[in-house]
Every structure is written in C-alpha cells, then in structure tokens.
CSV table of C-alpha atoms in Angstrom, one decimal:
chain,number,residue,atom,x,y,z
A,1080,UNK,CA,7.5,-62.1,-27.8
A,1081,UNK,CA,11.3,-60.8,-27.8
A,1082,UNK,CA,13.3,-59.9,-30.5
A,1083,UNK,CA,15.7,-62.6,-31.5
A,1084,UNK,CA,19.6,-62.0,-32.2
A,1085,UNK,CA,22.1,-64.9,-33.5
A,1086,UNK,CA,25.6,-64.2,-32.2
A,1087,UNK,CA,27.6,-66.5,-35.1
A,1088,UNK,CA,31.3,-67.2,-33.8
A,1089,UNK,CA,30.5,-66.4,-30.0
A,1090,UNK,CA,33.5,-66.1,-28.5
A,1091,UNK,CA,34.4,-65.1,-24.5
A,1092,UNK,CA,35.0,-61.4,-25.8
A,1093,UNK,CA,33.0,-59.3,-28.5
A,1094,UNK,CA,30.5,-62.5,-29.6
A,1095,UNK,CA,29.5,-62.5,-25.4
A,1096,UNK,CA,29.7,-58.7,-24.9
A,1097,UNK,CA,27.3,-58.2,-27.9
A,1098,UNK,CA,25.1,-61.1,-26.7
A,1099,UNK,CA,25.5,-59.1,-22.9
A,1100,UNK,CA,24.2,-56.1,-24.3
A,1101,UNK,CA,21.2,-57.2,-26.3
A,1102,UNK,CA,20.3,-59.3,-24.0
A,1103,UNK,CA,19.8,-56.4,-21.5
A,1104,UNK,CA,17.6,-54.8,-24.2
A,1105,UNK,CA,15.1,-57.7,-23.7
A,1106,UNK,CA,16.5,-59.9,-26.5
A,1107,UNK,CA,16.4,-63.5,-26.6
A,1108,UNK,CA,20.2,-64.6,-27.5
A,1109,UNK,CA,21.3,-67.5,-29.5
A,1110,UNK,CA,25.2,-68.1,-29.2
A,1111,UNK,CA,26.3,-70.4,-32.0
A,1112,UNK,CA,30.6,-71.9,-32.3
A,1113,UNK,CA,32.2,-74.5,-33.5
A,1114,UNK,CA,32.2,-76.2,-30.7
A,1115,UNK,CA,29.8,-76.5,-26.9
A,1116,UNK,CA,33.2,-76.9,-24.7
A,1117,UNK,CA,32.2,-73.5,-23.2
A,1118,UNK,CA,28.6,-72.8,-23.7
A,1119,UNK,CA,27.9,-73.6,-20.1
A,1120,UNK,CA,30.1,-71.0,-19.3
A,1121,UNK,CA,28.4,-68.7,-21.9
A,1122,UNK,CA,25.3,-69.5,-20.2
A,1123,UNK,CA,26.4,-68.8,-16.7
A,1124,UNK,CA,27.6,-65.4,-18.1
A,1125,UNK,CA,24.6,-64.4,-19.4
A,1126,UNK,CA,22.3,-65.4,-16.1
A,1127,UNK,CA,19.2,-63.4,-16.0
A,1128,UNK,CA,18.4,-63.1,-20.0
A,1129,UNK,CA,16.9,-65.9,-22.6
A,1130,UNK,CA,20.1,-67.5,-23.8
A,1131,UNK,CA,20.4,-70.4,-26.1
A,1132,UNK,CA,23.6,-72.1,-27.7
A,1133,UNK,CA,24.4,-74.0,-30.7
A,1134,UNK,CA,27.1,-76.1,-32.4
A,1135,UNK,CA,28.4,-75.2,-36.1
A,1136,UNK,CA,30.5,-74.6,-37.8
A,1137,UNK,CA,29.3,-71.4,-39.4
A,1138,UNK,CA,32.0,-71.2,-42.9
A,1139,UNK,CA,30.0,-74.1,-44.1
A,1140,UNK,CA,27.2,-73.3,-45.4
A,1141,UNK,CA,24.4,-76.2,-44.7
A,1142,UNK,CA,25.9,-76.2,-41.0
A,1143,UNK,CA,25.1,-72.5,-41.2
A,1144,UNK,CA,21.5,-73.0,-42.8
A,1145,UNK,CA,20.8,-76.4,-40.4
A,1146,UNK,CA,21.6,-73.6,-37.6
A,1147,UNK,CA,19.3,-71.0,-38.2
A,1148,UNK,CA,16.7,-72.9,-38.9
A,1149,UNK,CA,17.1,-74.6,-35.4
A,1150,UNK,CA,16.9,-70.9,-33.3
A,1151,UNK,CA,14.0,-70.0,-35.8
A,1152,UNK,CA,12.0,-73.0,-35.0
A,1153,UNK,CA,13.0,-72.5,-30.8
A,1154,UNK,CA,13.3,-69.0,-30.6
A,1155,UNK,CA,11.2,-67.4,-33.2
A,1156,UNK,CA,12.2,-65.0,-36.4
A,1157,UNK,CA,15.6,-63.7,-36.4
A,1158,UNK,CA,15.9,-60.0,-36.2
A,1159,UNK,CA,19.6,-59.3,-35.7
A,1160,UNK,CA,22.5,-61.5,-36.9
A,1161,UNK,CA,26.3,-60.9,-35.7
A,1162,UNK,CA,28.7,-62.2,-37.4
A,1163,UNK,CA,32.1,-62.4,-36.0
A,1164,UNK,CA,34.1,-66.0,-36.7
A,1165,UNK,CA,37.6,-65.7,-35.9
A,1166,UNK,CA,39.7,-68.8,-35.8
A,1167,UNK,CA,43.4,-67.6,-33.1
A,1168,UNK,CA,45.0,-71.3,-33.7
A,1169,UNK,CA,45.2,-70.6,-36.9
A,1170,UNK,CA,46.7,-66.9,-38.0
A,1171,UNK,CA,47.3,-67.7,-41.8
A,1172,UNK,CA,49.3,-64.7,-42.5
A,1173,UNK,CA,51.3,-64.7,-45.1
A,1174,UNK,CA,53.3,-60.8,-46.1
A,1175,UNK,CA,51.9,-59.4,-49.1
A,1176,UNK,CA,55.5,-59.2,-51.1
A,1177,UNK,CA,55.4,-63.2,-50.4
A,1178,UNK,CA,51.6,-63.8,-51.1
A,1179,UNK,CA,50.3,-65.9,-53.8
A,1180,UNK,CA,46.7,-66.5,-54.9
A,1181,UNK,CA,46.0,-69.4,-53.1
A,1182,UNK,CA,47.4,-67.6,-49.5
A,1183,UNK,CA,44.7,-64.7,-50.3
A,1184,UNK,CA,41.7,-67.5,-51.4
A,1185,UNK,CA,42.0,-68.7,-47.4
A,1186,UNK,CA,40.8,-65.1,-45.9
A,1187,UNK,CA,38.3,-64.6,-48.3
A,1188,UNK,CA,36.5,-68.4,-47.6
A,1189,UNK,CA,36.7,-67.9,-44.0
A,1190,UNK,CA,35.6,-64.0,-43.9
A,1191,UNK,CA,33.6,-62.8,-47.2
A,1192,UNK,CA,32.2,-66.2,-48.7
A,1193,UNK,CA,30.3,-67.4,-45.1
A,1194,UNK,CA,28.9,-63.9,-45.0
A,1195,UNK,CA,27.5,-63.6,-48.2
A,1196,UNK,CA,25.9,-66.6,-47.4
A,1197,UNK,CA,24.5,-66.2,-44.2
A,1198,UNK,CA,22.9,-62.7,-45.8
A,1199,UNK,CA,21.6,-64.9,-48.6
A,1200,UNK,CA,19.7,-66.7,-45.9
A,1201,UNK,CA,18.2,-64.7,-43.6
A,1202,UNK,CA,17.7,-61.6,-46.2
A,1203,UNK,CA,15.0,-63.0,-47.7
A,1204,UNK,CA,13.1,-63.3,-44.8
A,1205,UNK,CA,13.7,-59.3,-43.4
A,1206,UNK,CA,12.8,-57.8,-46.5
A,1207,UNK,CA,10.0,-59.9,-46.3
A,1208,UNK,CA,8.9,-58.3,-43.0
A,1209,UNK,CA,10.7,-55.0,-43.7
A,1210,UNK,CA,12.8,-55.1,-40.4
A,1211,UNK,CA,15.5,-56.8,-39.6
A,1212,UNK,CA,19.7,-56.1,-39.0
A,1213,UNK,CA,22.6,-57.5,-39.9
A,1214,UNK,CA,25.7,-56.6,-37.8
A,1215,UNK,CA,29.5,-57.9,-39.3
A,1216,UNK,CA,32.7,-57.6,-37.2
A,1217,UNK,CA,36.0,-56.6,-39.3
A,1218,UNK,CA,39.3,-55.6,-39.3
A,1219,UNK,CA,41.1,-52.1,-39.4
A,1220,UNK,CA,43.1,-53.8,-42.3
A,1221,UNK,CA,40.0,-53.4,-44.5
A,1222,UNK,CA,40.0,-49.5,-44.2
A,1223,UNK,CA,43.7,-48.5,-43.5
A,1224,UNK,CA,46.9,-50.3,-45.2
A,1225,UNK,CA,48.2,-52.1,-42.3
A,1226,UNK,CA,51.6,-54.1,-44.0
A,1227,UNK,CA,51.8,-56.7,-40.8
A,1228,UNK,CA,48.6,-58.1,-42.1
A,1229,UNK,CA,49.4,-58.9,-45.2
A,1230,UNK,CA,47.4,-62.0,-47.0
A,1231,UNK,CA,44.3,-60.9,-44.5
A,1232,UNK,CA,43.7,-57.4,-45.6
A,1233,UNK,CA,41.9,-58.1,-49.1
A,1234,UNK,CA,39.6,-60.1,-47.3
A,1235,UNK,CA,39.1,-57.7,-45.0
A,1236,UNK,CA,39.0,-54.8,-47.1
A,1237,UNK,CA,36.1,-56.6,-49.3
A,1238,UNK,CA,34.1,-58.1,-45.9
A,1239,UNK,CA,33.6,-54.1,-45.2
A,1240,UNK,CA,33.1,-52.7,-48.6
A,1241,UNK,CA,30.7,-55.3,-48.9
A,1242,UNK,CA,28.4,-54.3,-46.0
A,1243,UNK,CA,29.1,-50.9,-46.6
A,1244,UNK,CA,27.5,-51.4,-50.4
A,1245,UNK,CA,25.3,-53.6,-48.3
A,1246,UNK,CA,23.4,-51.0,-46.1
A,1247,UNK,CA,23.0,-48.7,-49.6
A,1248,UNK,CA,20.6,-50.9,-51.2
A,1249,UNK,CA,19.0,-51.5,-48.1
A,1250,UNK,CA,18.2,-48.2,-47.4
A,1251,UNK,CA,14.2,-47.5,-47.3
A,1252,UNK,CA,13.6,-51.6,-46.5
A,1253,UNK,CA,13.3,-51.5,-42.8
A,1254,UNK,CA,16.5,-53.7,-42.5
A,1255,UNK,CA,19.6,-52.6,-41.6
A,1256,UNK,CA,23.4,-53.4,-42.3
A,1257,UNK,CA,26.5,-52.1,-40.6
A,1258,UNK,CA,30.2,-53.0,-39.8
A,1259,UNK,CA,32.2,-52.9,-36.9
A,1260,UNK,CA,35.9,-52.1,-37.8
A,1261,UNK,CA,38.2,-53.4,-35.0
A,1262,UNK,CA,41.9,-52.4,-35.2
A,1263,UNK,CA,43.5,-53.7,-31.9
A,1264,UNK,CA,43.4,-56.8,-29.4
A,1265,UNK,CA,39.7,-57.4,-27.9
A,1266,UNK,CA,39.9,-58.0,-24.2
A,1267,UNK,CA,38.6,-61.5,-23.0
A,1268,UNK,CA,39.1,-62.9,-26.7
A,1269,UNK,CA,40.7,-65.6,-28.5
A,1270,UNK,CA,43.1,-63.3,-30.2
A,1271,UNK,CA,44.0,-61.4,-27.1
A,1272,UNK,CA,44.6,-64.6,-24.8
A,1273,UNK,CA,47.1,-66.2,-27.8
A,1274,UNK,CA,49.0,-63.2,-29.1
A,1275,UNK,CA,49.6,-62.4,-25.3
A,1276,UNK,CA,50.7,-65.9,-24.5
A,1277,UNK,CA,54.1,-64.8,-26.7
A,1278,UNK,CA,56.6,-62.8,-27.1
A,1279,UNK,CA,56.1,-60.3,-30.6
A,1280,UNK,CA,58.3,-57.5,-30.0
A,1281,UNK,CA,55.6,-54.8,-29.7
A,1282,UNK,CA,51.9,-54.9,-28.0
A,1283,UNK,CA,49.1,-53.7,-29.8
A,1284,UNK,CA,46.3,-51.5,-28.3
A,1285,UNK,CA,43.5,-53.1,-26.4
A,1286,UNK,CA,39.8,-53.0,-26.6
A,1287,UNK,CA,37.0,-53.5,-24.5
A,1288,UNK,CA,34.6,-55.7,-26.1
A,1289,UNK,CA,31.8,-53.9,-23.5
A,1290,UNK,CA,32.8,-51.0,-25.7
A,1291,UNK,CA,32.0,-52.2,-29.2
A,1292,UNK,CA,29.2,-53.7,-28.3
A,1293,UNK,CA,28.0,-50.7,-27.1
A,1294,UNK,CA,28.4,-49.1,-30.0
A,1295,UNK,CA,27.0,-51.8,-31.9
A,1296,UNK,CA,23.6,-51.6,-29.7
A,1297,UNK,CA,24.1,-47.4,-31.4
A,1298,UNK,CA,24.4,-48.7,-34.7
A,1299,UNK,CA,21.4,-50.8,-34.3
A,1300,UNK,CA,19.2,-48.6,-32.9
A,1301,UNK,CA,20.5,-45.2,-34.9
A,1302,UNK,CA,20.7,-46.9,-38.0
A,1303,UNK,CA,22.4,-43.5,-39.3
A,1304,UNK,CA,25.7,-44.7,-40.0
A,1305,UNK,CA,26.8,-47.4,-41.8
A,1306,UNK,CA,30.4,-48.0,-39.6
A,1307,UNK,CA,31.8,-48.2,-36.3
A,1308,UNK,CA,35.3,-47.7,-36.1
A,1309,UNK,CA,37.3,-48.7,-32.8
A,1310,UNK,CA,40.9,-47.9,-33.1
A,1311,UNK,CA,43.5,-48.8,-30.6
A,1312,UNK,CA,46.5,-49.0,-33.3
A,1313,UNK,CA,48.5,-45.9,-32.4
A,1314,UNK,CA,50.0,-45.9,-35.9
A,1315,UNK,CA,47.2,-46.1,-38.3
C-alpha cells in the first residue's frame, strides 16, 4: 500500500511541487485548501499519481481534525504532513516600531497555533508506529531580522524554533520533523502572482517551488538535518 502525505494549504506553487515530487516517489497525495475552485486543476497537474483533494479550512482546528480523519479513512495512515497555509489577499503587516499586541496575536493564530495543532493530532499516531514526518514551510523572517516584515516575523521566528525544538525530542522515535525556510517569492504561488500584480519599488528574489520541494524530498529521506534554507533575498 503507498505511503500517504497531506499537503495542508496546497497552493499552485510549493503545496503542488511538493505534492509533484512525492507523488513520483510512489505516494498517494491528499491536497487539502480552503476552498475546491481549483482542485480539478490540481488534479490534472498531478495526472499519472493517486491524488485526492479536500476542503478546509486548516487554522480551525475541528475543520483540520474532520480533514484528516477523512484521507485516513480513504487513503490509509498518514505518513508525511506539509504544512504550508498562506493567505496573499490578506498581507497583515504591520512595521514593528507601529505594532501592538493584538497586530502580533494575528501571525501567530494563523502560523504557530494551527501547527501545534495539527502535530497534536497526527503525533500520537507516528510515535505510535515509530515512523512518520512532519514537514513545515516558513519564512526567512524567522531566522534573519528582516525590518519589512515586521508584525510577521515573531510568528515566524517561533513556527521555526518550534520545529527545530521539534525534531530534538523526536530524535530516536522513527518520526521525523523539519522546516523549510523560504526567503524570496515562490514561482507559480499566491504570493508571487499578487506582489507581482503591483508596483513595490524593488523585486524580491525568486524561487522555484520544484526546487524546495526537492530539497524537502532530501530532508525526508536524509533525516540528518533539521532545516532547509532557500535564500533568494540578496540582502540578508
């Protein structure tokens, strides 16, 4: 039976590269986002492998539970989980110097809260069978001060510290944790297709998604290190 990995906030960048490049591995993909307007698409893309989609909203947490009990009872035990929710219409940034509490509480619901969560639900389970991965996408703001961020980089900074802290207690379980650190625009994506759309003043580097997902598929597979970085920001 094949391995099973949840892709949670697939997107037409990184969430379909890294579905792309299990799925070549023999895994059987589940693609889960907030809405099915594109999943056929998704589908289409991903011709040739066992591909399955969903709709949830994965920052709420019985939506997130409902969900993976749904691709456990079609698809079989998770293995892998992705987690990569990113919402472009909504870029919430406020500058640090301006920032109250309330303007850093927003990050951390939609970044660090829904992940804690989601490892609270399928952890169990993996230790249970001593296998298992869990595979987080972040931003270079967590790991180098990047000002232009501003309210987002807390959240950032405490999504990666805590799957760093993460794959340290897991070590000798069979289950794996690691991050993906992501400073530039991914190709394809949400992000890339709005922040192109205007005018800023100055273009960030850009990443190919087929590139991280590569080197997620390393991280998986090495289990050695604990972090990915992929760093198009010619400043940091």
């Amino acid at each position: 039976m094949s391995k099973v990995i949840a892709v949670l906030g697939a997107g037409p960048g990184l969430g379909l590269s890294i579905a792309r490049r299990f799925g070549r591995e023999g895994f059987a993909t589940a693609l889960v986002s907030r809405t099915d307007a594109r999943h056929a698409a998704y589908r289409a893309a991903l011709s040739g492998t066992t591909v399955s989609t969903h709709t949830a909203d994965v920052t709420d947490e019985a939506q997130l539970r409902a969900v993976l009990a749904r691709i456990t009872a079609e698809a079989g035990e998770i293995d892998t989980v992705y987690f990569g929710p990113a919402d472009a219409s909504d870029p919430g940034i406020v500058p640090l110097t301006d920032a109250g509490a309330g303007d850093l509480r927003k990050p951390f619901e939609a970044l660090v809260l829904p992940a804690v969560r989601l490892v609270g639900a399928v952890l169990p389970g993996m230790l249970a069978r001593g296998s298992g991965a869990l595979l987080f996408a972040g931003g270079l703001s967590g790991k180098h001060p990047m000002p232009m961020l501003g309210s987002l980089a807390p959240a950032s900074a405490a999504l990666r510290m805590y799957v760093l802290t993460l794959n340290a207690a897991l070590r000798e379980t069979g289950v794996y944790a690691g991050a993906l650190t992501v400073g530039g625009l991914i190709e394809r994506g949400d992000i890339h297709r709005a922040f192109t759309a205007q005018d800023h003043g100055f273009t960030p580097g850009t990443l190919d998604p087929d590139d991280i997902a590569d080197g997620a598929w390393s991280l998986y597979t090495d289990r050695k290190e604990a972090e990915a970085e992929f760093n198009a920001m010619t400043a940091v």
